[in-house]
Amino acid sequence: MNTDPVERNAINPIQLVVAAPDFQSGLSFFVDELGFEVEMIAPAEDPNIAILALGDFTVSLDKHSKCSPVTLEVFAEEAELEGTCIQGPNGTKINYVTRTKKIISEPRPDPIFTTAKQVNSQWVTGRADMAYRSLIEVPNSGVTASHIRIEGSGEVPDWVHYHDVGFQIIYCLQGSAKLVYEGQGDPFMFEEGDCVLQPPHIRHRVLESFDNLEVIEFSSPSDHATYADRAMSLPNKMFAPTQEFSGQRFALSRQSESQWTPYMGNSSLRIRETSIADASGGTGWVTIIEATGTNDTNESSLNPLITEDNPEFLLWFVLQGTGTVTHHKKEINLERTDAMVCPYGYSNETEFALTDFDEGFKVLEIGLNNL
Ligand SMILES: [Fe+2]
C-alpha cells in the first residue's frame, strides 16, 4: 500500500473504468475531443492504461478491461449541441444535455379548477424529515405547491444548494427559520407572514427551524432539479443584494413592511402586496387578501376574480377564517389551510368568484404570469 501522502492525494481515489481495446483512439477521444487531461499513463513505451481527469471527474482508460462501453452526460456549452449524441471509439457514448431546464410549454390538458382540502390531505415525509402535503391535485400542471412543516425546533440537516427553477417562493405560515442566501449577508430570521423570492440558481441553506415551522413553497416548473453546491459556504463574502439571477433578484418581503389597500372595490376586503412581483421581473406575484368585515352582497365581491389578466396559474391558500367561492354555479366552502388552484389557461370558463366570507377570512394568493 502506498502511504506517500503526496502520491496518495494526487489522483482522485474513485475512477470510472472505460474499456479501450483501441487504446490510442480512446485516449485521443478523451483528451482531444472532450478536453480531459492525462494524470498518469503507463507504460511509457506502449501505454495500455491511463488516468484522465476533467474537473473532479476521473476516468481509468484500460486497454485490457472487459467492462461494457459507457455513456456519459455532458452539459452542452452551445445550444446547438443540446440533445445531440456522439459515439467515440470503443463504444463510448456522449449525450449532450441542457445545463438549465427551461419552463416547458408543452400542450397540456384542459385547465381544471381544483381544491385541496386539509381534511382530505395526505402528508408524506420528505427530505430532512420535513412533512409535505401537496396543494395541487392536477397532474401535469407544470407547478408544484406544497404545505411543509417541521415539528419542534432545532438544526435542519440541509446543505448549500440551488434549484433549477423559473419562479419559486416560500411563505412562512407559522414558527420561524434561520435562512442564509448567497450575496445577502448574514443569516436572518424568516418569520410568520414573511415571503422570500428564491431567484433561479441562488445558493441557499436552511440552518434552523423553530416552533413547529410551517411554510408554503411554490415552484415552477414542477419537474425542476435541486443541485448541491459543495464549493460554496454561506454566508459568502460577496454582499450583492441587487445581483440578478436570470432577471430576478432575491427578495425578503416582511409582513410588517407592506401596506393594505382596498380590494375589488369592496369595503370589507383589503389586499397587501409584497415585493415579489417587482423582484421577479413580473414572472409571478404574492399577495394577501383579508376580510375586515362580513360580506355585503350588494358590493362587488360577487364579480369574478381576475378578469383582465391571464395568469398562467393562480393559487389561493386560506390562512384563516372561512369563505365561499362559486365556480360554475357550484359553491365551494373554504376554511383554514384549504387551497384551490386555477391552472394555466385560466379563462371565462374557469373563472371563480368569492361570494361570501366571514370577518377575518384571509387568503394567500400566488400567481404565475403567462409570459
Ligand atoms: Fe431550497
mmCIF file of C-alpha atoms and ligand atoms in Angstrom:
data_model
loop_
_atom_site.group_PDB
_atom_site.id
_atom_site.type_symbol
_atom_site.label_atom_id
_atom_site.label_comp_id
_atom_site.label_asym_id
_atom_site.label_seq_id
_atom_site.Cartn_x
_atom_site.Cartn_y
_atom_site.Cartn_z
ATOM 1 C CA MET A 1 0.000 0.000 0.000
ATOM 2 C CA ASN A 2 1.336 3.392 -0.961
ATOM 3 C CA THR A 3 1.432 5.662 2.087
ATOM 4 C CA ASP A 4 3.142 8.616 0.475
ATOM 5 C CA PRO A 5 0.633 11.463 1.180
ATOM 6 C CA VAL A 6 1.579 13.435 -1.929
ATOM 7 C CA GLU A 7 1.195 10.433 -4.191
ATOM 8 C CA ARG A 8 -1.995 9.283 -2.467
ATOM 9 C CA ASN A 9 -3.697 12.682 -2.818
ATOM 10 C CA ALA A 10 -2.580 13.397 -6.346
ATOM 11 C CA ILE A 11 -5.239 11.324 -8.073
ATOM 12 C CA ASN A 12 -8.947 11.065 -7.439
ATOM 13 C CA PRO A 13 -9.433 7.811 -5.447
ATOM 14 C CA ILE A 14 -12.558 6.914 -7.445
ATOM 15 C CA GLN A 15 -12.352 6.375 -11.172
ATOM 16 C CA LEU A 16 -14.759 5.231 -13.845
ATOM 17 C CA VAL A 17 -13.193 2.329 -15.742
ATOM 18 C CA VAL A 18 -13.523 2.681 -19.510
ATOM 19 C CA ALA A 19 -12.502 -0.303 -21.626
ATOM 20 C CA ALA A 20 -10.305 0.765 -24.545
ATOM 21 C CA PRO A 21 -9.215 -2.149 -26.748
ATOM 22 C CA ASP A 22 -8.262 0.538 -29.267
ATOM 23 C CA PHE A 23 -6.242 2.441 -26.683
ATOM 24 C CA GLN A 24 -4.777 5.270 -28.778
ATOM 25 C CA SER A 25 -8.148 6.178 -30.319
ATOM 26 C CA GLY A 26 -9.762 6.149 -26.888
ATOM 27 C CA LEU A 27 -7.015 8.354 -25.461
ATOM 28 C CA SER A 28 -7.275 10.806 -28.327
ATOM 29 C CA PHE A 29 -11.076 10.969 -27.979
ATOM 30 C CA PHE A 30 -10.993 11.794 -24.269
ATOM 31 C CA VAL A 31 -8.071 14.234 -24.473
ATOM 32 C CA ASP A 32 -8.519 15.979 -27.806
ATOM 33 C CA GLU A 33 -12.293 15.949 -28.184
ATOM 34 C CA LEU A 34 -13.580 16.032 -24.605
ATOM 35 C CA GLY A 35 -10.788 18.068 -23.008
ATOM 36 C CA PHE A 36 -9.566 15.558 -20.384
ATOM 37 C CA GLU A 37 -6.028 15.859 -19.043
ATOM 38 C CA VAL A 38 -3.648 12.964 -18.562
ATOM 39 C CA GLU A 39 -2.872 12.384 -14.877
ATOM 40 C CA MET A 40 -0.981 9.111 -15.350
ATOM 41 C CA ILE A 41 -0.103 6.902 -18.308
ATOM 42 C CA ALA A 42 1.822 3.608 -18.409
ATOM 43 C CA PRO A 43 3.919 2.005 -19.616
ATOM 44 C CA ALA A 44 5.635 4.835 -21.424
ATOM 45 C CA GLU A 45 6.792 2.833 -24.412
ATOM 46 C CA ASP A 46 3.424 1.233 -25.235
ATOM 47 C CA PRO A 47 0.660 2.624 -22.982
ATOM 48 C CA ASN A 48 -2.282 0.395 -22.080
ATOM 49 C CA ILE A 49 -3.647 2.283 -19.093
ATOM 50 C CA ALA A 50 -4.182 5.992 -18.422
ATOM 51 C CA ILE A 51 -5.874 8.016 -15.742
ATOM 52 C CA LEU A 52 -7.634 11.032 -17.236
ATOM 53 C CA ALA A 53 -9.342 13.877 -15.402
ATOM 54 C CA LEU A 54 -11.803 16.624 -16.256
ATOM 55 C CA GLY A 55 -12.555 18.730 -13.216
ATOM 56 C CA ASP A 56 -13.382 16.304 -10.396
ATOM 57 C CA PHE A 57 -14.314 13.500 -12.775
ATOM 58 C CA THR A 58 -11.690 10.824 -13.372
ATOM 59 C CA VAL A 59 -11.585 8.024 -15.915
ATOM 60 C CA SER A 60 -9.307 4.997 -15.917
ATOM 61 C CA LEU A 61 -8.816 4.164 -19.583
ATOM 62 C CA ASP A 62 -7.828 0.497 -19.687
ATOM 63 C CA LYS A 63 -6.857 -1.454 -22.808
ATOM 64 C CA HIS A 64 -7.358 -4.817 -21.104
ATOM 65 C CA SER A 65 -10.603 -4.141 -19.237
ATOM 66 C CA LYS A 66 -13.626 -6.259 -20.147
ATOM 67 C CA CYS A 67 -16.122 -3.612 -18.940
ATOM 68 C CA SER A 68 -19.104 -2.708 -21.095
ATOM 69 C CA PRO A 69 -18.946 0.594 -23.024
ATOM 70 C CA VAL A 70 -20.011 3.673 -21.030
ATOM 71 C CA THR A 71 -22.439 6.553 -21.671
ATOM 72 C CA LEU A 72 -21.543 9.989 -20.290
ATOM 73 C CA GLU A 73 -23.825 13.002 -19.987
ATOM 74 C CA VAL A 74 -22.081 16.295 -20.685
ATOM 75 C CA PHE A 75 -23.549 19.779 -20.218
ATOM 76 C CA ALA A 76 -23.795 21.318 -23.681
ATOM 77 C CA GLU A 77 -21.930 24.631 -23.758
ATOM 78 C CA GLU A 78 -23.514 25.543 -27.113
ATOM 79 C CA ALA A 79 -27.257 25.496 -27.685
ATOM 80 C CA GLU A 80 -26.984 23.546 -30.940
ATOM 81 C CA LEU A 81 -25.314 20.643 -29.120
ATOM 82 C CA GLU A 82 -28.225 20.191 -26.700
ATOM 83 C CA GLY A 83 -29.926 16.838 -27.170
ATOM 84 C CA THR A 84 -27.257 15.510 -29.549
ATOM 85 C CA CYS A 85 -25.241 12.346 -29.063
ATOM 86 C CA ILE A 86 -21.868 11.285 -30.392
ATOM 87 C CA GLN A 87 -20.192 7.904 -30.305
ATOM 88 C CA GLY A 88 -16.468 7.664 -29.730
ATOM 89 C CA PRO A 89 -14.126 4.709 -30.141
ATOM 90 C CA ASN A 90 -14.649 1.584 -28.022
ATOM 91 C CA GLY A 91 -18.412 2.246 -27.874
ATOM 92 C CA THR A 92 -18.173 5.312 -25.601
ATOM 93 C CA LYS A 93 -21.305 7.445 -25.984
ATOM 94 C CA ILE A 94 -21.606 11.133 -25.117
ATOM 95 C CA ASN A 95 -25.059 12.650 -24.603
ATOM 96 C CA TYR A 96 -25.093 16.442 -24.595
ATOM 97 C CA VAL A 97 -27.745 17.669 -22.162
ATOM 98 C CA THR A 98 -29.032 21.078 -21.131
ATOM 99 C CA ARG A 99 -27.376 22.756 -18.182
ATOM 100 C CA THR A 100 -30.518 24.704 -17.320
ATOM 101 C CA LYS A 101 -34.009 23.430 -17.719
ATOM 102 C CA LYS A 102 -36.385 25.889 -19.237
ATOM 103 C CA ILE A 103 -40.042 26.247 -18.454
ATOM 104 C CA ILE A 104 -41.628 23.777 -20.808
ATOM 105 C CA SER A 105 -44.642 24.992 -22.687
ATOM 106 C CA GLU A 106 -45.999 21.704 -23.966
ATOM 107 C CA PRO A 107 -49.623 21.266 -24.924
ATOM 108 C CA ARG A 108 -51.405 20.437 -21.715
ATOM 109 C CA PRO A 109 -54.836 19.093 -20.859
ATOM 110 C CA ASP A 110 -57.734 21.432 -20.245
ATOM 111 C CA PRO A 111 -57.426 23.594 -17.172
ATOM 112 C CA ILE A 112 -59.080 22.156 -14.111
ATOM 113 C CA PHE A 113 -60.226 24.118 -11.107
ATOM 114 C CA THR A 114 -59.454 22.047 -8.022
ATOM 115 C CA THR A 115 -59.424 22.360 -4.286
ATOM 116 C CA ALA A 116 -57.135 20.634 -1.801
ATOM 117 C CA LYS A 117 -58.985 20.288 1.488
ATOM 118 C CA GLN A 118 -56.953 19.973 4.624
ATOM 119 C CA VAL A 119 -59.277 17.245 5.850
ATOM 120 C CA ASN A 120 -58.523 15.022 2.837
ATOM 121 C CA SER A 121 -54.851 15.789 2.603
ATOM 122 C CA GLN A 122 -52.067 13.273 2.763
ATOM 123 C CA TRP A 123 -48.841 14.155 4.472
ATOM 124 C CA VAL A 124 -45.672 12.414 3.339
ATOM 125 C CA THR A 125 -42.207 12.562 4.845
ATOM 126 C CA GLY A 126 -39.631 14.075 2.527
ATOM 127 C CA ARG A 127 -36.059 15.326 2.683
ATOM 128 C CA ALA A 128 -34.628 16.243 6.101
ATOM 129 C CA ASP A 129 -37.649 14.850 7.995
ATOM 130 C CA MET A 130 -39.898 17.559 6.590
ATOM 131 C CA ALA A 131 -43.566 16.642 6.131
ATOM 132 C CA TYR A 132 -45.086 17.595 2.771
ATOM 133 C CA ARG A 133 -48.671 17.994 1.673
ATOM 134 C CA SER A 134 -49.362 18.776 -1.975
ATOM 135 C CA LEU A 135 -51.767 21.626 -2.654
ATOM 136 C CA ILE A 136 -52.201 20.723 -6.295
ATOM 137 C CA GLU A 137 -54.155 17.727 -7.407
ATOM 138 C CA VAL A 138 -53.858 18.481 -11.094
ATOM 139 C CA PRO A 139 -51.395 16.220 -12.909
ATOM 140 C CA ASN A 140 -49.030 17.917 -15.361
ATOM 141 C CA SER A 141 -49.952 21.357 -14.150
ATOM 142 C CA GLY A 142 -46.353 22.474 -14.547
ATOM 143 C CA VAL A 143 -46.290 23.842 -10.998
ATOM 144 C CA THR A 144 -45.732 22.420 -7.524
ATOM 145 C CA ALA A 145 -47.160 23.918 -4.369
ATOM 146 C CA SER A 146 -46.589 22.266 -1.015
ATOM 147 C CA HIS A 147 -47.540 22.862 2.577
ATOM 148 C CA ILE A 148 -44.383 21.888 4.500
ATOM 149 C CA ARG A 149 -43.874 21.525 8.239
ATOM 150 C CA ILE A 150 -41.034 20.669 10.592
ATOM 151 C CA GLU A 151 -42.004 19.724 14.112
ATOM 152 C CA GLY A 152 -40.355 21.275 17.156
ATOM 153 C CA SER A 153 -37.205 23.360 16.973
ATOM 154 C CA GLY A 154 -33.634 22.582 16.043
ATOM 155 C CA GLU A 155 -30.983 22.360 13.375
ATOM 156 C CA VAL A 156 -32.135 21.373 9.885
ATOM 157 C CA PRO A 157 -29.853 18.863 8.123
ATOM 158 C CA ASP A 158 -29.695 20.966 4.972
ATOM 159 C CA TRP A 159 -26.695 21.844 2.803
ATOM 160 C CA VAL A 160 -25.871 24.649 0.373
ATOM 161 C CA HIS A 161 -27.996 24.028 -2.701
ATOM 162 C CA TYR A 162 -29.873 25.686 -5.526
ATOM 163 C CA HIS A 163 -32.938 24.986 -7.628
ATOM 164 C CA ASP A 164 -33.236 24.983 -11.407
ATOM 165 C CA VAL A 165 -36.494 26.912 -11.404
ATOM 166 C CA GLY A 166 -38.215 29.716 -13.275
ATOM 167 C CA PHE A 167 -40.135 31.032 -10.264
ATOM 168 C CA GLN A 168 -40.018 29.948 -6.626
ATOM 169 C CA ILE A 169 -41.276 31.479 -3.394
ATOM 170 C CA ILE A 170 -41.633 30.380 0.202
ATOM 171 C CA TYR A 171 -44.159 31.910 2.590
ATOM 172 C CA CYS A 172 -43.975 31.437 6.375
ATOM 173 C CA LEU A 173 -47.289 30.304 7.893
ATOM 174 C CA GLN A 174 -46.117 29.819 11.446
ATOM 175 C CA GLY A 175 -42.963 29.349 13.517
ATOM 176 C CA SER A 176 -39.709 30.683 12.150
ATOM 177 C CA ALA A 177 -36.487 29.580 10.476
ATOM 178 C CA LYS A 178 -32.939 30.808 10.185
ATOM 179 C CA LEU A 179 -32.035 31.064 6.485
ATOM 180 C CA VAL A 180 -28.967 32.183 4.570
ATOM 181 C CA TYR A 181 -28.745 33.191 0.895
ATOM 182 C CA GLU A 182 -25.866 33.828 -1.495
ATOM 183 C CA GLY A 183 -24.909 37.513 -1.630
ATOM 184 C CA GLN A 184 -27.447 38.566 1.024
ATOM 185 C CA GLY A 185 -25.198 38.846 4.081
ATOM 186 C CA ASP A 186 -25.622 37.144 7.432
ATOM 187 C CA PRO A 187 -28.296 34.538 8.187
ATOM 188 C CA PHE A 188 -31.677 36.072 9.010
ATOM 189 C CA MET A 189 -34.883 35.012 10.725
ATOM 190 C CA PHE A 190 -37.768 34.143 8.423
ATOM 191 C CA GLU A 191 -40.965 34.686 10.392
ATOM 192 C CA GLU A 192 -44.726 34.347 10.178
ATOM 193 C CA GLY A 193 -46.128 36.365 7.277
ATOM 194 C CA ASP A 194 -42.759 36.781 5.571
ATOM 195 C CA CYS A 195 -42.228 35.753 1.961
ATOM 196 C CA VAL A 196 -38.970 35.060 0.129
ATOM 197 C CA LEU A 197 -38.390 35.056 -3.625
ATOM 198 C CA GLN A 198 -35.693 32.497 -4.408
ATOM 199 C CA PRO A 199 -34.386 33.544 -7.832
ATOM 200 C CA PRO A 200 -33.213 30.789 -10.190
ATOM 201 C CA HIS A 201 -29.914 29.218 -9.049
ATOM 202 C CA ILE A 202 -29.373 31.363 -5.943
ATOM 203 C CA ARG A 203 -27.390 29.308 -3.419
ATOM 204 C CA HIS A 204 -29.081 28.979 -0.046
ATOM 205 C CA ARG A 205 -29.415 26.866 3.067
ATOM 206 C CA VAL A 206 -31.922 26.349 5.877
ATOM 207 C CA LEU A 207 -29.923 26.402 9.106
ATOM 208 C CA GLU A 208 -32.509 26.013 11.879
ATOM 209 C CA SER A 209 -36.257 25.897 12.354
ATOM 210 C CA PHE A 210 -38.250 26.959 15.403
ATOM 211 C CA ASP A 211 -41.680 26.411 16.988
ATOM 212 C CA ASN A 212 -43.247 23.919 14.538
ATOM 213 C CA LEU A 213 -42.322 25.740 11.349
ATOM 214 C CA GLU A 214 -44.905 25.645 8.565
ATOM 215 C CA VAL A 215 -44.332 27.136 5.118
ATOM 216 C CA ILE A 216 -45.874 27.184 1.674
ATOM 217 C CA GLU A 217 -43.431 26.535 -1.150
ATOM 218 C CA PHE A 218 -44.480 27.290 -4.738
ATOM 219 C CA SER A 219 -42.257 26.372 -7.693
ATOM 220 C CA SER A 220 -42.386 26.413 -11.466
ATOM 221 C CA PRO A 221 -41.625 24.266 -13.358
ATOM 222 C CA SER A 222 -42.710 21.303 -11.273
ATOM 223 C CA ASP A 223 -40.025 18.944 -12.554
ATOM 224 C CA HIS A 224 -37.108 21.179 -11.573
ATOM 225 C CA ALA A 225 -33.867 19.719 -10.258
ATOM 226 C CA THR A 226 -32.087 20.634 -6.994
ATOM 227 C CA TYR A 227 -28.282 20.745 -7.038
ATOM 228 C CA ALA A 228 -25.831 20.731 -4.149
ATOM 229 C CA ASP A 229 -23.016 23.286 -4.253
ATOM 230 C CA ARG A 230 -20.225 21.746 -2.198
ATOM 231 C CA ALA A 231 -17.801 24.522 -3.174
ATOM 232 C CA MET A 232 -19.732 27.422 -1.642
ATOM 233 C CA SER A 233 -20.152 28.044 2.059
ATOM 234 C CA LEU A 234 -22.716 30.540 3.305
ATOM 235 C CA PRO A 235 -22.724 33.338 4.239
ATOM 236 C CA ASN A 236 -20.301 34.141 1.425
ATOM 237 C CA LYS A 237 -18.029 37.166 1.395
ATOM 238 C CA MET A 238 -19.609 38.957 -1.557
ATOM 239 C CA PHE A 239 -22.547 41.161 -0.483
ATOM 240 C CA ALA A 240 -24.604 41.831 -3.604
ATOM 241 C CA PRO A 241 -28.280 42.289 -2.719
ATOM 242 C CA THR A 242 -29.172 43.667 -6.154
ATOM 243 C CA GLN A 243 -27.494 40.881 -8.113
ATOM 244 C CA GLU A 244 -29.734 39.452 -10.817
ATOM 245 C CA PHE A 245 -30.305 35.758 -11.355
ATOM 246 C CA SER A 246 -31.931 35.191 -14.759
ATOM 247 C CA GLY A 247 -33.530 38.624 -14.497
ATOM 248 C CA GLN A 248 -34.742 38.149 -10.908
ATOM 249 C CA ARG A 249 -33.482 39.462 -7.563
ATOM 250 C CA PHE A 250 -33.644 37.936 -4.117
ATOM 251 C CA ALA A 251 -36.431 39.481 -2.053
ATOM 252 C CA LEU A 252 -37.457 39.144 1.572
ATOM 253 C CA SER A 253 -40.895 40.700 1.892
ATOM 254 C CA ARG A 254 -41.649 41.328 5.562
ATOM 255 C CA GLN A 255 -45.262 41.307 6.676
ATOM 256 C CA SER A 256 -44.603 44.439 8.704
ATOM 257 C CA GLU A 257 -43.238 46.435 5.763
ATOM 258 C CA SER A 258 -46.167 46.465 3.342
ATOM 259 C CA GLN A 259 -49.399 48.446 3.199
ATOM 260 C CA TRP A 260 -53.020 47.384 2.885
ATOM 261 C CA THR A 261 -55.150 48.822 0.091
ATOM 262 C CA PRO A 262 -58.849 48.266 -0.794
ATOM 263 C CA TYR A 263 -59.583 45.152 -2.848
ATOM 264 C CA MET A 264 -62.135 44.625 -5.609
ATOM 265 C CA GLY A 265 -63.941 47.826 -4.635
ATOM 266 C CA ASN A 266 -65.359 46.055 -1.588
ATOM 267 C CA SER A 267 -65.182 47.995 1.665
ATOM 268 C CA SER A 268 -64.864 44.736 3.605
ATOM 269 C CA LEU A 269 -61.872 43.413 1.648
ATOM 270 C CA ARG A 270 -58.304 44.645 1.550
ATOM 271 C CA ILE A 271 -55.118 43.469 -0.130
ATOM 272 C CA ARG A 272 -51.465 43.588 0.850
ATOM 273 C CA GLU A 273 -48.965 43.480 -1.995
ATOM 274 C CA THR A 274 -45.492 42.052 -1.495
ATOM 275 C CA SER A 275 -42.252 42.892 -3.275
ATOM 276 C CA ILE A 276 -42.248 39.524 -5.068
ATOM 277 C CA ALA A 277 -43.753 40.768 -8.361
ATOM 278 C CA ASP A 278 -41.167 43.518 -8.709
ATOM 279 C CA ALA A 279 -38.209 41.346 -7.705
ATOM 280 C CA SER A 280 -39.260 38.545 -10.060
ATOM 281 C CA GLY A 281 -39.418 40.899 -13.038
ATOM 282 C CA GLY A 282 -43.143 40.232 -13.366
ATOM 283 C CA THR A 283 -42.777 36.450 -13.534
ATOM 284 C CA GLY A 284 -45.166 35.953 -10.634
ATOM 285 C CA TRP A 285 -46.680 37.625 -7.603
ATOM 286 C CA VAL A 286 -47.709 37.021 -3.992
ATOM 287 C CA THR A 287 -50.438 38.971 -2.211
ATOM 288 C CA ILE A 288 -52.511 38.653 0.941
ATOM 289 C CA ILE A 289 -56.262 39.289 0.779
ATOM 290 C CA GLU A 290 -58.151 39.825 4.020
ATOM 291 C CA ALA A 291 -61.748 40.466 5.045
ATOM 292 C CA THR A 292 -62.086 43.243 7.611
ATOM 293 C CA GLY A 293 -65.847 42.766 7.904
ATOM 294 C CA THR A 294 -68.532 40.392 6.759
ATOM 295 C CA ASN A 295 -69.669 40.276 3.167
ATOM 296 C CA ASP A 296 -72.178 42.769 1.888
ATOM 297 C CA THR A 297 -73.636 41.070 -1.167
ATOM 298 C CA ASN A 298 -74.548 44.427 -2.698
ATOM 299 C CA GLU A 299 -70.888 45.017 -3.221
ATOM 300 C CA SER A 300 -68.703 43.738 -5.990
ATOM 301 C CA SER A 301 -67.178 40.702 -4.346
ATOM 302 C CA LEU A 302 -69.624 38.760 -6.491
ATOM 303 C CA ASN A 303 -67.612 39.766 -9.528
ATOM 304 C CA PRO A 304 -65.376 37.095 -10.984
ATOM 305 C CA LEU A 305 -61.868 37.490 -9.707
ATOM 306 C CA ILE A 306 -59.035 38.261 -12.111
ATOM 307 C CA THR A 307 -60.792 39.032 -15.335
ATOM 308 C CA GLU A 308 -58.332 41.352 -17.000
ATOM 309 C CA ASP A 309 -55.136 39.399 -16.624
ATOM 310 C CA ASN A 310 -54.482 35.982 -17.986
ATOM 311 C CA PRO A 311 -52.369 34.280 -15.354
ATOM 312 C CA GLU A 312 -50.700 31.016 -16.099
ATOM 313 C CA PHE A 313 -51.570 29.779 -12.670
ATOM 314 C CA LEU A 314 -53.347 31.043 -9.595
ATOM 315 C CA LEU A 315 -53.364 29.513 -6.123
ATOM 316 C CA TRP A 316 -55.341 30.532 -3.063
ATOM 317 C CA PHE A 317 -54.364 29.184 0.329
ATOM 318 C CA VAL A 318 -56.655 30.025 3.246
ATOM 319 C CA LEU A 319 -54.634 31.459 6.125
ATOM 320 C CA GLN A 320 -57.590 31.950 8.440
ATOM 321 C CA GLY A 321 -61.393 32.186 8.584
ATOM 322 C CA THR A 322 -63.950 30.780 6.181
ATOM 323 C CA GLY A 323 -65.203 31.856 2.779
ATOM 324 C CA THR A 324 -67.262 30.620 -0.135
ATOM 325 C CA VAL A 325 -66.109 30.557 -3.715
ATOM 326 C CA THR A 326 -68.543 29.969 -6.535
ATOM 327 C CA HIS A 327 -67.289 28.222 -9.631
ATOM 328 C CA HIS A 328 -69.668 27.147 -12.409
ATOM 329 C CA LYS A 329 -72.598 27.834 -10.070
ATOM 330 C CA LYS A 330 -71.154 25.396 -7.558
ATOM 331 C CA GLU A 331 -70.420 26.742 -4.082
ATOM 332 C CA ILE A 332 -67.161 25.636 -2.509
ATOM 333 C CA ASN A 333 -66.634 26.326 1.161
ATOM 334 C CA LEU A 334 -63.057 27.040 2.121
ATOM 335 C CA GLU A 335 -61.553 27.019 5.572
ATOM 336 C CA ARG A 336 -58.135 27.399 7.143
ATOM 337 C CA THR A 337 -55.352 25.541 5.240
ATOM 338 C CA ASP A 338 -57.637 24.632 2.321
ATOM 339 C CA ALA A 339 -56.271 25.554 -1.081
ATOM 340 C CA MET A 340 -57.681 25.988 -4.547
ATOM 341 C CA VAL A 341 -55.927 26.263 -7.865
ATOM 342 C CA CYS A 342 -56.854 27.599 -11.250
ATOM 343 C CA PRO A 343 -54.139 26.368 -13.584
ATOM 344 C CA TYR A 344 -52.907 27.595 -16.936
ATOM 345 C CA GLY A 345 -55.457 28.627 -19.479
ATOM 346 C CA TYR A 346 -57.477 30.496 -16.885
ATOM 347 C CA SER A 347 -60.368 31.949 -18.798
ATOM 348 C CA ASN A 348 -64.004 32.918 -18.561
ATOM 349 C CA GLU A 349 -64.865 29.242 -18.410
ATOM 350 C CA THR A 350 -62.742 28.687 -15.347
ATOM 351 C CA GLU A 351 -63.268 31.968 -13.545
ATOM 352 C CA PHE A 352 -64.496 31.926 -9.990
ATOM 353 C CA ALA A 353 -65.998 34.452 -7.605
ATOM 354 C CA LEU A 354 -65.623 34.998 -3.899
ATOM 355 C CA THR A 355 -69.305 35.042 -2.993
ATOM 356 C CA ASP A 356 -69.201 35.000 0.782
ATOM 357 C CA PHE A 357 -66.739 35.380 3.631
ATOM 358 C CA ASP A 358 -66.540 35.885 7.370
ATOM 359 C CA GLU A 359 -64.699 38.727 9.033
ATOM 360 C CA GLY A 360 -61.095 37.649 9.309
ATOM 361 C CA PHE A 361 -61.120 35.471 6.186
ATOM 362 C CA LYS A 362 -57.550 35.700 4.942
ATOM 363 C CA VAL A 363 -56.015 34.240 1.820
ATOM 364 C CA LEU A 364 -52.504 33.880 0.451
ATOM 365 C CA GLU A 365 -52.646 34.388 -3.326
ATOM 366 C CA ILE A 366 -49.779 33.196 -5.504
ATOM 367 C CA GLY A 367 -49.882 33.864 -9.222
ATOM 368 C CA LEU A 368 -47.712 32.968 -12.153
ATOM 369 C CA ASN A 369 -47.901 35.167 -15.211
ATOM 370 C CA ASN A 370 -48.352 33.835 -18.697
ATOM 371 C CA LEU A 371 -45.198 35.431 -20.053
HETATM 372 FE FE FE B 1 -34.080 25.217 -1.319
#
